[in-house]
PDB file of C-alpha atoms in Angstrom:
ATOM      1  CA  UNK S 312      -7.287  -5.435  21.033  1.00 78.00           C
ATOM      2  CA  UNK S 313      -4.206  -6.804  19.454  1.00 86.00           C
ATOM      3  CA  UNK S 314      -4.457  -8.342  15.908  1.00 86.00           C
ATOM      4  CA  UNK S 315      -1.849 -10.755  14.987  1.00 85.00           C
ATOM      5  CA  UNK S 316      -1.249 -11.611  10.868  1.00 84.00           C
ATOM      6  CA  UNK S 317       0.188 -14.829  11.074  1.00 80.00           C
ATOM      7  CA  UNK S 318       0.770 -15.339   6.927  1.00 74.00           C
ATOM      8  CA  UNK S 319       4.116 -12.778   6.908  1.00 82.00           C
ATOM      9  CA  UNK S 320       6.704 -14.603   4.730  1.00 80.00           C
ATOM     10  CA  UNK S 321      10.392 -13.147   5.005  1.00 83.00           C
ATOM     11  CA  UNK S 322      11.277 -11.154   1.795  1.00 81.00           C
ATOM     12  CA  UNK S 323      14.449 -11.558   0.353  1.00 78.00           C
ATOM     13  CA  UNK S 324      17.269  -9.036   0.053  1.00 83.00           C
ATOM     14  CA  UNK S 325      16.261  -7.648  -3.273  1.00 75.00           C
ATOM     15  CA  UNK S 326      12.809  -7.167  -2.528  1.00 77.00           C
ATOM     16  CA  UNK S 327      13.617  -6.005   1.210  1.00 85.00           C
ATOM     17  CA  UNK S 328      15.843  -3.168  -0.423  1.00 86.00           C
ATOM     18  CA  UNK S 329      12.871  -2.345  -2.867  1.00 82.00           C
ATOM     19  CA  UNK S 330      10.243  -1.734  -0.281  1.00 90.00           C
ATOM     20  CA  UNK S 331      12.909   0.362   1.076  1.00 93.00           C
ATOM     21  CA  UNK S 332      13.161   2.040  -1.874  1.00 93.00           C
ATOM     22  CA  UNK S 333       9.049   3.143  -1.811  1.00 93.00           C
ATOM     23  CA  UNK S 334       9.913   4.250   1.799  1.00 95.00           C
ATOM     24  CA  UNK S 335      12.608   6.607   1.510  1.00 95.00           C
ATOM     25  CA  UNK S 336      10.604   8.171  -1.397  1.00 95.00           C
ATOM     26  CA  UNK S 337       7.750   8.695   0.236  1.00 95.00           C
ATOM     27  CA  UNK S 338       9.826  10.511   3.158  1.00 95.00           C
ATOM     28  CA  UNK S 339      11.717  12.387   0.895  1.00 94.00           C
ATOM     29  CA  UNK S 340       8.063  13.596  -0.252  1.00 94.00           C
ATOM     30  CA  UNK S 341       8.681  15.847   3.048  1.00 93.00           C
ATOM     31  CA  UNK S 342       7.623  16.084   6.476  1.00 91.00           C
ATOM     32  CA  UNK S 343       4.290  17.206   5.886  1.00 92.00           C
ATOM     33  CA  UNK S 344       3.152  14.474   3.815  1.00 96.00           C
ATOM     34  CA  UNK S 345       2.060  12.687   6.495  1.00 96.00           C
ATOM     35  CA  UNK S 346      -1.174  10.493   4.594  1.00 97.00           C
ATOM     36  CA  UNK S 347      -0.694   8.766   1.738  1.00 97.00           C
ATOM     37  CA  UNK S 348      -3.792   7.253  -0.195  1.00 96.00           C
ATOM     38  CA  UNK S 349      -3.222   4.713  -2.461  1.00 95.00           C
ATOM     39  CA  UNK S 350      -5.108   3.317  -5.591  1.00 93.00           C
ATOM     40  CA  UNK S 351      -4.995   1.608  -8.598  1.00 91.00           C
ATOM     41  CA  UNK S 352      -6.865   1.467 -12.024  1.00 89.00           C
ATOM     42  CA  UNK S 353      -8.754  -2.092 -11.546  1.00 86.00           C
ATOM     43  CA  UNK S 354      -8.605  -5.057  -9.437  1.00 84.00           C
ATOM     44  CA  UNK S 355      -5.691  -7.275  -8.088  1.00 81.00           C
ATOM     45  CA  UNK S 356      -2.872  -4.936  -9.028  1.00 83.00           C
ATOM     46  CA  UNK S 357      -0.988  -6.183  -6.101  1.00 83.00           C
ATOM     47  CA  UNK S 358      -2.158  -2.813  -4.195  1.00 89.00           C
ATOM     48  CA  UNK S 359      -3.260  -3.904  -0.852  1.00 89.00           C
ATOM     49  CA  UNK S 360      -0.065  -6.484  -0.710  1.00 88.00           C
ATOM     50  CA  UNK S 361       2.252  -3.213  -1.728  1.00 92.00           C
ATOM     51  CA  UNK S 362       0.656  -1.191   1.133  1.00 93.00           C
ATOM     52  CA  UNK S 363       0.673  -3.440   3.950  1.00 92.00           C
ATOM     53  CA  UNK S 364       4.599  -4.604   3.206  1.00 92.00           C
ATOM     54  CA  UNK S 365       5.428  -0.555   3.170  1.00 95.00           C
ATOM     55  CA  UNK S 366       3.412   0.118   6.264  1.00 95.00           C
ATOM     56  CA  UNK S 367       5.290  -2.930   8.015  1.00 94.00           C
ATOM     57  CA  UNK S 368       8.838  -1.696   6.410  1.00 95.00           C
ATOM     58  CA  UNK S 369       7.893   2.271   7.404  1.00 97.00           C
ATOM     59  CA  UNK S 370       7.214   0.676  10.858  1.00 96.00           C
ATOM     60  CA  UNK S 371      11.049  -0.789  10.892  1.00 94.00           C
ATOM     61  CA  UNK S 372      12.434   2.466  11.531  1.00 95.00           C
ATOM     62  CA  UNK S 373      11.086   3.358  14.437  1.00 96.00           C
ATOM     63  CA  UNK S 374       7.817   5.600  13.135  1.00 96.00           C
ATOM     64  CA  UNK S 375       4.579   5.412  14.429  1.00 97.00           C
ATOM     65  CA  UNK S 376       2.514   3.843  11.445  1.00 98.00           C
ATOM     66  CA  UNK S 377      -1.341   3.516  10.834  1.00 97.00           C
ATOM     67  CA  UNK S 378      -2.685   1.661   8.066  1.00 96.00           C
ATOM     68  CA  UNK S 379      -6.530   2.348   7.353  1.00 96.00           C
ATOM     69  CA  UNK S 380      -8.224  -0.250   4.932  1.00 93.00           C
ATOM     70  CA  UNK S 381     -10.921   1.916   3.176  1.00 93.00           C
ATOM     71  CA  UNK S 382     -11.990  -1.006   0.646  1.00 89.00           C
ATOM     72  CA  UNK S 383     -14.991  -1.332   2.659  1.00 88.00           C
ATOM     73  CA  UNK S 384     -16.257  -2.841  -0.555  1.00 86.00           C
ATOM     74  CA  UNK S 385     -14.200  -5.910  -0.894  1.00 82.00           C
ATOM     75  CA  UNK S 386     -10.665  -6.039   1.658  1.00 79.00           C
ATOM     76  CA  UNK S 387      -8.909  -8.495   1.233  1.00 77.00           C
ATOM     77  CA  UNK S 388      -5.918  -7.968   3.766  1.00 76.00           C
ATOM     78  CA  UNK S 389      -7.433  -9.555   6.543  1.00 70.00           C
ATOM     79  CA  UNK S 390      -7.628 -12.977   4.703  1.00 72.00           C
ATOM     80  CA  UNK S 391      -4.691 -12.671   2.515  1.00 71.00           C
ATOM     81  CA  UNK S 392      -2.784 -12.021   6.324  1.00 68.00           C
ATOM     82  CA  UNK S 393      -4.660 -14.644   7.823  1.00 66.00           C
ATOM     83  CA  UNK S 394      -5.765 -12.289  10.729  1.00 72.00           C
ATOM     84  CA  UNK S 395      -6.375 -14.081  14.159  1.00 65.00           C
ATOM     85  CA  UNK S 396      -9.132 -12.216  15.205  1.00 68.00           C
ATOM     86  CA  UNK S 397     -11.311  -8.889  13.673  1.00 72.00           C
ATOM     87  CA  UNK S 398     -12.890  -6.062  15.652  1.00 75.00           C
ATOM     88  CA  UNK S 399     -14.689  -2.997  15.440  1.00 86.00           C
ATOM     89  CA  UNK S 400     -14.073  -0.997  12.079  1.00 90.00           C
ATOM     90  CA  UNK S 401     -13.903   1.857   9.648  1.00 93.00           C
ATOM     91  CA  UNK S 402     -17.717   1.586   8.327  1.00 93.00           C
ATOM     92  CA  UNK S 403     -18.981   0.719  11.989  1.00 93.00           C
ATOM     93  CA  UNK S 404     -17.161   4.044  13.442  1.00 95.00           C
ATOM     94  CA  UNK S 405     -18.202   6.305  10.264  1.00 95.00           C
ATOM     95  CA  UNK S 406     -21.748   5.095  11.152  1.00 93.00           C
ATOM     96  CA  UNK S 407     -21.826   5.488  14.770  1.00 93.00           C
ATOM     97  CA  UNK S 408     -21.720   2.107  16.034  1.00 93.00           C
ATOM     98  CA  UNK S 409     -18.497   2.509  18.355  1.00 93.00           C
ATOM     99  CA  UNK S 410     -15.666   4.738  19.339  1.00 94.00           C
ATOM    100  CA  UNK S 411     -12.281   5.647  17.501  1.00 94.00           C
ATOM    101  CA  UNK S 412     -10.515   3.829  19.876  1.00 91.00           C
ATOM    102  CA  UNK S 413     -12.374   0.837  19.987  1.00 92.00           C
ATOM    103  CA  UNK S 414     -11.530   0.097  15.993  1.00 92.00           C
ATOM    104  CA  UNK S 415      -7.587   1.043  15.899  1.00 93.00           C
ATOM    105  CA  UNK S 416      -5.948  -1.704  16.559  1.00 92.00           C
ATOM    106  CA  UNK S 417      -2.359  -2.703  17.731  1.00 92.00           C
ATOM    107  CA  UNK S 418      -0.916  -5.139  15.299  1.00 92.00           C
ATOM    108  CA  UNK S 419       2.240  -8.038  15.812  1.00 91.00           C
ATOM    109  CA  UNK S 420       4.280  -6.160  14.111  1.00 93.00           C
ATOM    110  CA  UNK S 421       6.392  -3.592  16.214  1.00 94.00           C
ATOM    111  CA  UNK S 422       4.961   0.607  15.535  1.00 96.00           C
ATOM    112  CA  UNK S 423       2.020  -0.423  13.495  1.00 96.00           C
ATOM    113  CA  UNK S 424      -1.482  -0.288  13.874  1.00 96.00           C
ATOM    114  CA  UNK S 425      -4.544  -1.356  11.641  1.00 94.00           C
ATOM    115  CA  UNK S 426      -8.112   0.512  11.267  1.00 94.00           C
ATOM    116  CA  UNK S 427      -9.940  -2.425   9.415  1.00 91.00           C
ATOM    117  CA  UNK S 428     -12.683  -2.008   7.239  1.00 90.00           C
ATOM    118  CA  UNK S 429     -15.705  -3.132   9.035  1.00 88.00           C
ATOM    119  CA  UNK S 430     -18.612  -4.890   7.611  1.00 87.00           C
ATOM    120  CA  UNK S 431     -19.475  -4.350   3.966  1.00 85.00           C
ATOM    121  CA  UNK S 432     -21.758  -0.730   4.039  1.00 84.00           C
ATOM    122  CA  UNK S 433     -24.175  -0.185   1.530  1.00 85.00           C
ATOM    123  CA  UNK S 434     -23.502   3.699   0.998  1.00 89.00           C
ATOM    124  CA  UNK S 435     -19.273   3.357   0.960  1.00 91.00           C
ATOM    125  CA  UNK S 436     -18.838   6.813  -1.045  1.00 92.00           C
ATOM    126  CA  UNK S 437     -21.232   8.331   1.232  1.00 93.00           C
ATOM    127  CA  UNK S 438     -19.555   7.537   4.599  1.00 94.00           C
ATOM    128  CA  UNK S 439     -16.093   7.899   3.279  1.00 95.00           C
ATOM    129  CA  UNK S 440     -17.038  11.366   2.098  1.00 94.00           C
ATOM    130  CA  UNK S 441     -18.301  12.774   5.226  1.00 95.00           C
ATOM    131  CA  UNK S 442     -17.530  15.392   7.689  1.00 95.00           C
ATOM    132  CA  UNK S 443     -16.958  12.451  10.170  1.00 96.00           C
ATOM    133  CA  UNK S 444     -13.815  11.094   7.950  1.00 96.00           C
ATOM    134  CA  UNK S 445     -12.554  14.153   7.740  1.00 96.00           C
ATOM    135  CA  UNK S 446     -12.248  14.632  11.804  1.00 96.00           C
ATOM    136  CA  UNK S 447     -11.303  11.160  11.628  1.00 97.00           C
ATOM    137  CA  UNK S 448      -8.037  11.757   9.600  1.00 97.00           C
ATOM    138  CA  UNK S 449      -7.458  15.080  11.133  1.00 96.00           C
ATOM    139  CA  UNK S 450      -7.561  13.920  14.443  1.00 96.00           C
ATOM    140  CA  UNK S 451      -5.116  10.777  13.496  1.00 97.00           C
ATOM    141  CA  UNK S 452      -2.716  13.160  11.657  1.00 95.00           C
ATOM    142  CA  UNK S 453      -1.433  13.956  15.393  1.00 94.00           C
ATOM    143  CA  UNK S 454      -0.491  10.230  16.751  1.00 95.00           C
ATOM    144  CA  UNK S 455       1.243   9.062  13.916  1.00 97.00           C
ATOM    145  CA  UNK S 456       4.274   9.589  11.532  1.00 97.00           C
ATOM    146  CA  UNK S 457       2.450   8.040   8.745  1.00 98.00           C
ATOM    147  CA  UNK S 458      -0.810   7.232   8.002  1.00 98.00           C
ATOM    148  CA  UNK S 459      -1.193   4.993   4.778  1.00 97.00           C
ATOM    149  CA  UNK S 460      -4.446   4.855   3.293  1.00 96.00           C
ATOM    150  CA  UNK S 461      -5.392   1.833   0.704  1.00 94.00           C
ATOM    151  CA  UNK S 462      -8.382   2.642  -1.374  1.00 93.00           C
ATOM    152  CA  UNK S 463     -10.480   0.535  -3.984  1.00 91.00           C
ATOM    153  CA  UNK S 464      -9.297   0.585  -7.576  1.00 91.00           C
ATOM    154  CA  UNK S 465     -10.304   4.525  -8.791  1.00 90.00           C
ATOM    155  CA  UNK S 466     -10.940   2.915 -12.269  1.00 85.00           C
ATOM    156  CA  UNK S 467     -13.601   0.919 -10.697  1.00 85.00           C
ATOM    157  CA  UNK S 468     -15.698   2.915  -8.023  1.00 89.00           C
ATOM    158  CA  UNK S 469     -14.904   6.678  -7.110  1.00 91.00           C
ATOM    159  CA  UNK S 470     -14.285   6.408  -3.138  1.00 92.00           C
ATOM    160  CA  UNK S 471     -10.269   6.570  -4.002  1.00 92.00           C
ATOM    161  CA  UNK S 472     -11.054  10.101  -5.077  1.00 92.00           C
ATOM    162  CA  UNK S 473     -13.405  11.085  -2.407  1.00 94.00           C
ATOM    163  CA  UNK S 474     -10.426  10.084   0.267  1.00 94.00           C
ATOM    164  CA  UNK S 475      -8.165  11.867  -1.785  1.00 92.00           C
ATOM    165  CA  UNK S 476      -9.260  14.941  -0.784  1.00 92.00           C
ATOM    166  CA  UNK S 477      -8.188  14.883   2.879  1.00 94.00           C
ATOM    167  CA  UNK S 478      -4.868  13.088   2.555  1.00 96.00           C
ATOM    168  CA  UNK S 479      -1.774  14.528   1.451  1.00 96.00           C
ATOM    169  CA  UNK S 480      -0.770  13.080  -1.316  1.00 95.00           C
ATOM    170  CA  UNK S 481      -2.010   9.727  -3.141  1.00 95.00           C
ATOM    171  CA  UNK S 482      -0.045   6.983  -4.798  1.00 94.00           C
ATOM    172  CA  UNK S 483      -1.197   5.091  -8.240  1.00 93.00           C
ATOM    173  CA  UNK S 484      -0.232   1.383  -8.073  1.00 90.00           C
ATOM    174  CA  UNK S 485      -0.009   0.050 -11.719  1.00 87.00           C
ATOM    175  CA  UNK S 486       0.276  -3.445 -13.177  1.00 82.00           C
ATOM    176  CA  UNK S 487       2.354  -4.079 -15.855  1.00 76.00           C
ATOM    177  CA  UNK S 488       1.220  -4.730 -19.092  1.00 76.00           C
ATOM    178  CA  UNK S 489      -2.161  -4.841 -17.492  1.00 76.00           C
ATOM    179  CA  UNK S 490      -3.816  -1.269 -18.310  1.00 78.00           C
ATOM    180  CA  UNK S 491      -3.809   0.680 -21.339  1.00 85.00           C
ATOM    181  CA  UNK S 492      -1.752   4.068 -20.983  1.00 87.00           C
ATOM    182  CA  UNK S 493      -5.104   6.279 -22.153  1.00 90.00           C
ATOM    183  CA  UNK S 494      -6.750   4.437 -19.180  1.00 88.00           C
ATOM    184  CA  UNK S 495      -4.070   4.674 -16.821  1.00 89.00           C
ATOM    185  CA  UNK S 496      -4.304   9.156 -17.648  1.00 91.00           C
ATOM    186  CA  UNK S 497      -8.438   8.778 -17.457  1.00 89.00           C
ATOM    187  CA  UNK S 498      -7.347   7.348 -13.695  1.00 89.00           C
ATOM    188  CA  UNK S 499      -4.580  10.355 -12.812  1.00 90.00           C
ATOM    189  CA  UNK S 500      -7.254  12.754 -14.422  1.00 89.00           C
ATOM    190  CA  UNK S 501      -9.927  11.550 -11.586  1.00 87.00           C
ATOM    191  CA  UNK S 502      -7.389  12.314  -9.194  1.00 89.00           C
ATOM    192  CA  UNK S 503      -6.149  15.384 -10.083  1.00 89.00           C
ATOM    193  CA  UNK S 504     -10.103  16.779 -10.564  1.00 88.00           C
ATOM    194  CA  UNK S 505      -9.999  15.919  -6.757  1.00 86.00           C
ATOM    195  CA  UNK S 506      -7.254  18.550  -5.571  1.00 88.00           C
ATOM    196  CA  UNK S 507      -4.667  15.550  -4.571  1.00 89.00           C
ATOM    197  CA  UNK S 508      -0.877  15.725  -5.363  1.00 92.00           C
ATOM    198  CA  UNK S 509      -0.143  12.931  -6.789  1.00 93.00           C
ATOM    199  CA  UNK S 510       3.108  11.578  -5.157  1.00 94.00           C
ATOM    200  CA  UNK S 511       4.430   9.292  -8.143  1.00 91.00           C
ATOM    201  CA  UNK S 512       3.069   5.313  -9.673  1.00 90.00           C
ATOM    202  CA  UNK S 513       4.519   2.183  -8.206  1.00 87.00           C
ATOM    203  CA  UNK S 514       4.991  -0.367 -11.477  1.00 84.00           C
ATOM    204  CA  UNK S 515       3.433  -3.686  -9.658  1.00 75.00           C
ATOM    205  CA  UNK S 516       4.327  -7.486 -11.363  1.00 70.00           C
ATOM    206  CA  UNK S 517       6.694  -6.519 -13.473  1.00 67.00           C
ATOM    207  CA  UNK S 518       8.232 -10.143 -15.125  1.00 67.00           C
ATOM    208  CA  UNK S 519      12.006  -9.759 -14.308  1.00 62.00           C
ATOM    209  CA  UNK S 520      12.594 -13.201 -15.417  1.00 63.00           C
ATOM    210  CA  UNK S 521      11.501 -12.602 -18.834  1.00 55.00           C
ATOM    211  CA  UNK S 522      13.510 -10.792 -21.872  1.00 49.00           C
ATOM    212  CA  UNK S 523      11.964  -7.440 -21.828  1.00 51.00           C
ATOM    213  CA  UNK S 524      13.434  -4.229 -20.753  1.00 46.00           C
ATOM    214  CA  UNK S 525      13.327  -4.525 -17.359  1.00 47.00           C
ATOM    215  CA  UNK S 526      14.676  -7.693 -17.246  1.00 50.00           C
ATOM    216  CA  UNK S 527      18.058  -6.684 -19.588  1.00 49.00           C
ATOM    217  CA  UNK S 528      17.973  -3.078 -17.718  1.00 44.00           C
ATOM    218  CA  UNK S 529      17.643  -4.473 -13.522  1.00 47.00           C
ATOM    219  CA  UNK S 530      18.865  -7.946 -14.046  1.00 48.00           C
ATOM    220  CA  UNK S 531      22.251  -6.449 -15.932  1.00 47.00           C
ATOM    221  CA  UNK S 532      22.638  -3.331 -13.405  1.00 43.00           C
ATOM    222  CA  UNK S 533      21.634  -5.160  -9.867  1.00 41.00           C
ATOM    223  CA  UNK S 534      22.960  -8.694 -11.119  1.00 42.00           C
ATOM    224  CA  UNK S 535      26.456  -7.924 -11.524  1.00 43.00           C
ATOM    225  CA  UNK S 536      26.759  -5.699  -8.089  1.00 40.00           C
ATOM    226  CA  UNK S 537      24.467  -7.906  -5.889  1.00 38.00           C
ATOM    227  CA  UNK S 538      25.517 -11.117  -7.867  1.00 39.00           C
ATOM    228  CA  UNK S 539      23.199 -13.859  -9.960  1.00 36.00           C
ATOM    229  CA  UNK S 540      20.746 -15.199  -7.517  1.00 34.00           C
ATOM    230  CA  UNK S 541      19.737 -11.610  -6.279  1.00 34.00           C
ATOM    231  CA  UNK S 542      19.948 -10.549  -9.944  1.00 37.00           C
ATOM    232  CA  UNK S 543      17.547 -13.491 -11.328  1.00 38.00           C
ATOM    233  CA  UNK S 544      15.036 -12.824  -8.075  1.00 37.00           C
ATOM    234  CA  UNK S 545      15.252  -8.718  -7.629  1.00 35.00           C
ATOM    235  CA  UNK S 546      11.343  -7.492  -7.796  1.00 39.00           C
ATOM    236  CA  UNK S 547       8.971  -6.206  -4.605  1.00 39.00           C
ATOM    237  CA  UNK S 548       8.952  -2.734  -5.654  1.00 36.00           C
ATOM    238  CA  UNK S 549       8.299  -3.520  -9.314  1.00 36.00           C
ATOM    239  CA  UNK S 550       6.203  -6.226  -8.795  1.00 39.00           C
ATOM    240  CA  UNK S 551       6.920  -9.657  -7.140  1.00 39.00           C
ATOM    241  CA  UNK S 552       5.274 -10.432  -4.132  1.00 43.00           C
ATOM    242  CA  UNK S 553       7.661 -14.007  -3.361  1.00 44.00           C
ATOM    243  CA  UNK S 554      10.105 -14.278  -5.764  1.00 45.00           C
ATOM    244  CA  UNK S 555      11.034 -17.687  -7.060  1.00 48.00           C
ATOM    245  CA  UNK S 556      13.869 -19.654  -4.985  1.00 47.00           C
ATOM    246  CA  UNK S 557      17.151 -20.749  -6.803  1.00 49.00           C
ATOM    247  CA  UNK S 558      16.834 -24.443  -7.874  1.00 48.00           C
ATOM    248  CA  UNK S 559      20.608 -24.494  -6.644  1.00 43.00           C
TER     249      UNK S 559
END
């Protein structure tokens, strides 16, 4: 079954170079990091939004890409997309109630394919943790380039960490000025205690219309080579999702 997301809006050039950005970092993570997990410290971090535009920008050059949503607690990509249609998924496959195949789906977007969530399970950590996931990603691991794994917040509930531990590598997706630094370490420490390399921290919502640093560092360096409007609006990778259009 094909899934189409009809609610894709066209980044700009800042933000288009940005997600390229995460991309080439993650490949330059080498060839055998081939599943990435990725978490945050709490809710609405801009996480699933950051995963799904990398998948879709990984996709661009030509690799096979899988995205898995393991928030089998609360996804949200399927309405924040505005999928047409949903099928088969994760929890109904971990729990035996249909084949592989019949929940990995071909998306609208050229190279990519989605394994949903599922309906809501009442034993998420359980299933996610099993010998069964394990196969699953193994046996995945061999038809794609990249699969990208998007996890609930770690700060929250512990399934981020119980994935960890057959991916490759995991990313932390931060919001700015959002969590404390001792809680953002508590979070890295749960990861670590799992036996995943941490890959890096993407720094999500990051104000670059504002006066802070990043506004006098980015909007000074990228402003005066890209010029003003791309200066004023630069920000997927460090945090805007649609940045604001010039009045002009």
């Amino acid at each position: 079954m094909k899934i189409n997301f009809e609610n894709i809006s066209t980044l700009d050039f800042q933000s288009s170079e940005a997600y390229k950005t995460l991309r080439t970092n993650i490949q330059f993570c080498g060839e055998e990091v081939k599943v990435v997990s990725f978490t945050s410290c709490q809710p609405n971090e801009g996480k699933s939004v950051l995963i799904f535009r990398l998948s879709a920008t990984m996709a661009e050059t030509g690799k096979k890409v899988l995205l898995i949503d393991a928030d089998i607690r609360k996804s949200v990509l399927v309405s924040r997309y505005q999928a047409d249609q949903t099928g088969k998924g994760l929890s109904e496959y971990l729990t035996g109630q249909c084949k592989l195949d019949e929940c990995v789906h071909n998306t609208n977007i050229e190279n990519m394919d989605i394994l949903l969530t599922g309906p809501v399970a009442p034993n998420p950590s359980e299933i996610l943790g099993s010998s069964k996931f394990k196969r699953m990603v193994a046996s995945l691991r061999e038809k794609y380039d990249y699969i990208f794994i998007d996890c609930p917040p770690l700060g929250s509930v512990i399934d981020a960490a119980v994935v960890s531990t057959n991916v490759d590598g995991a990313v932390l997706v931060i919001e700015h000025a959002a969590d404390s630094y001792k809680f953002v370490q508590k979070v890295k420490s749960q990861l670590e205690k799992s036996g995943c390399k941490i890959l890096g921290a993407v720094l999500n919502k990051v104000d670059m219309e504002g006066k802070g640093y990043y506004r006098k560092y980015y909007g000074k360096r990228y402003g005066n080579y890209y010029g003003s409007y791309y200066g004023r609006n630069y920000g997927a990778y460090y945090g805007k999702e649609e940045p604001k259009k010039d009045k002009k």
